[in-house]
PDB file of C-alpha atoms in Angstrom:
ATOM      1  CA  MET A   1     101.572  92.195 134.989  1.00  0.00           C
ATOM      2  CA  THR A   2     101.643  95.466 137.474  1.00  0.00           C
ATOM      3  CA  VAL A   3      99.362  98.420 137.667  1.00  0.00           C
ATOM      4  CA  GLY A   4     100.286 100.578 134.503  1.00  0.00           C
ATOM      5  CA  GLU A   5     102.272  97.327 132.304  1.00  0.00           C
ATOM      6  CA  LYS A   6     100.787  97.046 129.281  1.00  0.00           C
ATOM      7  CA  GLN A   7     100.597  93.765 127.287  1.00  0.00           C
ATOM      8  CA  THR A   8     101.148  93.375 124.512  1.00  0.00           C
ATOM      9  CA  GLY A   9      99.758  92.082 121.389  1.00  0.00           C
ATOM     10  CA  THR A  10      96.673  93.408 122.949  1.00  0.00           C
ATOM     11  CA  GLU A  11      94.921  97.128 123.502  1.00  0.00           C
ATOM     12  CA  ASN A  12      92.783  96.027 126.215  1.00  0.00           C
ATOM     13  CA  PRO A  13      93.741  96.819 129.936  1.00  0.00           C
ATOM     14  CA  PRO A  14      93.508  93.904 132.152  1.00  0.00           C
ATOM     15  CA  GLU A  15      90.620  92.176 133.254  1.00  0.00           C
ATOM     16  CA  VAL A  16      92.507  91.695 136.911  1.00  0.00           C
ATOM     17  CA  LEU A  17      94.897  93.328 138.545  1.00  0.00           C
ATOM     18  CA  ASP A  18      97.930  92.350 140.206  1.00  0.00           C
ATOM     19  CA  GLY A  19      98.837  92.547 143.551  1.00  0.00           C
ATOM     20  CA  PRO A  20      97.377  92.535 147.131  1.00  0.00           C
ATOM     21  CA  PHE A  21      94.237  94.882 146.733  1.00  0.00           C
ATOM     22  CA  SER A  22      90.524  94.816 144.812  1.00  0.00           C
ATOM     23  CA  THR A  23      89.567  97.689 142.604  1.00  0.00           C
ATOM     24  CA  ARG A  24      87.678  99.125 145.525  1.00  0.00           C
ATOM     25  CA  GLN A  25      90.272  99.144 148.050  1.00  0.00           C
ATOM     26  CA  LEU A  26      92.268 100.682 145.580  1.00  0.00           C
ATOM     27  CA  LEU A  27      90.140 103.424 145.069  1.00  0.00           C
ATOM     28  CA  ARG A  28      89.584 104.015 148.588  1.00  0.00           C
ATOM     29  CA  ILE A  29      93.749 104.309 148.568  1.00  0.00           C
ATOM     30  CA  ASP A  30      93.869 106.675 146.280  1.00  0.00           C
ATOM     31  CA  GLU A  31      91.082 108.845 147.871  1.00  0.00           C
ATOM     32  CA  ALA A  32      92.692 108.778 151.611  1.00  0.00           C
ATOM     33  CA  LEU A  33      96.082 109.721 149.610  1.00  0.00           C
ATOM     34  CA  ARG A  34      94.443 112.815 148.199  1.00  0.00           C
ATOM     35  CA  LEU A  35      92.907 113.492 151.142  1.00  0.00           C
ATOM     36  CA  ALA A  36      96.239 113.766 152.810  1.00  0.00           C
ATOM     37  CA  ASP A  37      98.055 115.883 149.960  1.00  0.00           C
ATOM     38  CA  GLN A  38      94.815 118.405 150.582  1.00  0.00           C
ATOM     39  CA  GLY A  39      94.535 118.665 153.625  1.00  0.00           C
ATOM     40  CA  THR A  40      98.366 119.039 154.406  1.00  0.00           C
ATOM     41  CA  GLY A  41     100.076 120.416 151.596  1.00  0.00           C
ATOM     42  CA  LEU A  42     102.480 117.088 151.923  1.00  0.00           C
ATOM     43  CA  VAL A  43     102.709 114.677 149.958  1.00  0.00           C
ATOM     44  CA  PHE A  44     102.118 111.290 150.262  1.00  0.00           C
ATOM     45  CA  SER A  45     103.007 108.245 148.962  1.00  0.00           C
ATOM     46  CA  ILE A  46     102.476 104.549 149.345  1.00  0.00           C
ATOM     47  CA  PHE A  47     104.611 102.040 148.703  1.00  0.00           C
ATOM     48  CA  VAL A  48     103.596  98.252 148.716  1.00  0.00           C
ATOM     49  CA  GLY A  49     106.385  95.319 147.969  1.00  0.00           C
ATOM     50  CA  GLY A  50     109.850  93.889 148.405  1.00  0.00           C
ATOM     51  CA  LEU A  51     112.542  95.853 150.588  1.00  0.00           C
ATOM     52  CA  ASP A  52     115.995  95.309 149.651  1.00  0.00           C
ATOM     53  CA  GLU A  53     117.476  94.693 153.435  1.00  0.00           C
ATOM     54  CA  PRO A  54     118.807  97.222 155.108  1.00  0.00           C
ATOM     55  CA  VAL A  55     115.080  97.254 155.090  1.00  0.00           C
ATOM     56  CA  ARG A  56     114.800 101.280 156.717  1.00  0.00           C
ATOM     57  CA  GLU A  57     118.437 102.260 153.634  1.00  0.00           C
ATOM     58  CA  HIS A  58     115.816 101.035 150.812  1.00  0.00           C
ATOM     59  CA  ALA A  59     112.699 102.910 152.115  1.00  0.00           C
ATOM     60  CA  GLN A  60     115.140 106.289 152.069  1.00  0.00           C
ATOM     61  CA  ARG A  61     116.083 105.465 148.857  1.00  0.00           C
ATOM     62  CA  LEU A  62     112.334 105.446 147.657  1.00  0.00           C
ATOM     63  CA  HIS A  63     111.360 108.908 149.135  1.00  0.00           C
ATOM     64  CA  ARG A  64     114.603 110.566 147.783  1.00  0.00           C
ATOM     65  CA  GLN A  65     113.179 109.231 144.276  1.00  0.00           C
ATOM     66  CA  LEU A  66     110.118 110.805 145.005  1.00  0.00           C
ATOM     67  CA  ALA A  67     108.913 115.022 142.872  1.00  0.00           C
ATOM     68  CA  ASP A  68     109.932 116.539 146.369  1.00  0.00           C
ATOM     69  CA  PRO A  69     111.539 114.329 149.175  1.00  0.00           C
ATOM     70  CA  ASP A  70     111.256 117.375 151.804  1.00  0.00           C
ATOM     71  CA  ARG A  71     107.586 117.651 151.374  1.00  0.00           C
ATOM     72  CA  SER A  72     107.491 114.305 151.100  1.00  0.00           C
ATOM     73  CA  VAL A  73     105.595 111.307 153.435  1.00  0.00           C
ATOM     74  CA  LEU A  74     106.556 107.411 152.682  1.00  0.00           C
ATOM     75  CA  ILE A  75     104.657 104.049 154.075  1.00  0.00           C
ATOM     76  CA  ALA A  76     107.110 101.686 152.434  1.00  0.00           C
ATOM     77  CA  VAL A  77     104.891  98.455 153.384  1.00  0.00           C
ATOM     78  CA  SER A  78     106.242  94.707 152.615  1.00  0.00           C
ATOM     79  CA  PRO A  79     104.264  92.193 153.573  1.00  0.00           C
ATOM     80  CA  ASN A  80     105.615  88.837 153.100  1.00  0.00           C
ATOM     81  CA  GLN A  81     108.416  90.420 155.041  1.00  0.00           C
ATOM     82  CA  ARG A  82     106.416  92.042 157.554  1.00  0.00           C
ATOM     83  CA  GLN A  83     108.114  95.250 157.514  1.00  0.00           C
ATOM     84  CA  LEU A  84     106.524  99.112 157.269  1.00  0.00           C
ATOM     85  CA  GLU A  85     108.568 102.124 157.455  1.00  0.00           C
ATOM     86  CA  ILE A  86     107.438 105.415 157.180  1.00  0.00           C
ATOM     87  CA  VAL A  87     110.190 107.790 155.672  1.00  0.00           C
ATOM     88  CA  THR A  88     110.022 111.996 156.067  1.00  0.00           C
ATOM     89  CA  GLY A  89     111.444 114.182 154.560  1.00  0.00           C
ATOM     90  CA  ARG A  90     112.932 117.500 155.982  1.00  0.00           C
ATOM     91  CA  HIS A  91     110.017 119.819 155.762  1.00  0.00           C
ATOM     92  CA  ALA A  92     107.501 116.728 156.331  1.00  0.00           C
ATOM     93  CA  ARG A  93     109.725 116.068 159.789  1.00  0.00           C
ATOM     94  CA  LYS A  94     108.920 118.959 161.767  1.00  0.00           C
ATOM     95  CA  ARG A  95     105.336 118.828 161.410  1.00  0.00           C
ATOM     96  CA  ILE A  96     105.372 114.628 161.690  1.00  0.00           C
ATOM     97  CA  PRO A  97     107.892 114.180 164.443  1.00  0.00           C
ATOM     98  CA  ASP A  98     109.387 110.421 164.706  1.00  0.00           C
ATOM     99  CA  THR A  99     107.110 110.034 167.570  1.00  0.00           C
ATOM    100  CA  TYR A 100     103.291 110.312 165.610  1.00  0.00           C
ATOM    101  CA  ALA A 101     105.148 108.759 162.701  1.00  0.00           C
ATOM    102  CA  LYS A 102     105.893 105.548 165.481  1.00  0.00           C
ATOM    103  CA  LEU A 103     102.001 105.983 167.101  1.00  0.00           C
ATOM    104  CA  ALA A 104     100.689 105.633 163.181  1.00  0.00           C
ATOM    105  CA  ALA A 105     102.661 102.976 162.457  1.00  0.00           C
ATOM    106  CA  LEU A 106     101.955 100.869 164.950  1.00  0.00           C
ATOM    107  CA  SER A 107      97.800 101.316 164.520  1.00  0.00           C
ATOM    108  CA  MET A 108      99.061 100.469 161.284  1.00  0.00           C
ATOM    109  CA  VAL A 109     100.289  96.802 162.557  1.00  0.00           C
ATOM    110  CA  GLY A 110      97.580  95.980 164.676  1.00  0.00           C
ATOM    111  CA  ALA A 111      95.624  96.337 161.508  1.00  0.00           C
ATOM    112  CA  PHE A 112      97.672  94.586 158.997  1.00  0.00           C
ATOM    113  CA  SER A 113      98.171  91.134 162.364  1.00  0.00           C
ATOM    114  CA  GLY A 114      94.398  91.387 161.042  1.00  0.00           C
ATOM    115  CA  GLY A 115      94.787  90.779 157.952  1.00  0.00           C
ATOM    116  CA  ASP A 116      93.823  94.700 156.572  1.00  0.00           C
ATOM    117  CA  LEU A 117      96.431  95.788 154.500  1.00  0.00           C
ATOM    118  CA  ALA A 118      94.370  98.417 152.687  1.00  0.00           C
ATOM    119  CA  GLY A 119      93.083  99.493 156.204  1.00  0.00           C
ATOM    120  CA  GLY A 120      95.596  99.747 158.163  1.00  0.00           C
ATOM    121  CA  ILE A 121      97.262 102.081 155.281  1.00  0.00           C
ATOM    122  CA  ILE A 122      94.138 104.307 154.991  1.00  0.00           C
ATOM    123  CA  ASN A 123      94.126 104.515 158.893  1.00  0.00           C
ATOM    124  CA  GLY A 124      97.638 105.201 158.649  1.00  0.00           C
ATOM    125  CA  LEU A 125      97.283 108.237 156.277  1.00  0.00           C
ATOM    126  CA  ASP A 126      94.084 109.433 157.960  1.00  0.00           C
ATOM    127  CA  GLN A 127      96.366 109.326 161.155  1.00  0.00           C
ATOM    128  CA  LEU A 128     100.188 110.885 159.687  1.00  0.00           C
ATOM    129  CA  ALA A 129      97.648 113.224 158.368  1.00  0.00           C
ATOM    130  CA  SER A 130      95.866 115.021 160.954  1.00  0.00           C
ATOM    131  CA  HIS A 131      99.065 115.399 163.223  1.00  0.00           C
ATOM    132  CA  ALA A 132     100.553 117.323 160.324  1.00  0.00           C
ATOM    133  CA  GLY A 133      97.279 119.454 160.567  1.00  0.00           C
ATOM    134  CA  LYS A 134      96.848 122.363 157.854  1.00  0.00           C
ATOM    135  CA  GLY A 135      99.728 123.337 156.054  1.00  0.00           C
TER     136      GLY A 135
END
C-alpha cells in the first residue's frame, strides 16, 4: 500500500505506511519542503521510487507533470538504482544554476551513501533553497 491509497473494505487508515521513511522522517521532509517553498517562492517536489531508463528523461517527464514546471524544482531519487536527478524549470534554473544543483547533489549522495536518505533529501532541499534565495 502506498500513501493516499485506500484500503478496500475498511474505513481505518493503515497503521504502517509502505515506503522508505518513518512518520517522523516524512514530517521532517514535509517541513523542509514547506520552508523551501515559502522562502524562495519556487515550488519544490520530491519523487522517491524507480526511474525508467533513461533516468534523466524520466525525471524530466515527471517535472513537466508538475502544476507549475517553470517555477518548480524536482528532486528525483531512486535508492535501489542509486540514481539522483535534480530538474529545474526555466524560471527556477535562473536562481539555481546547474553548478549549484550539482553541489547539492554531491552533498545528498554523501548522506545517501551513509544510509541517511531522509537527511540527504532535507539537506539538499536546504542547500537548493539557500542558493535560490528569496523570491
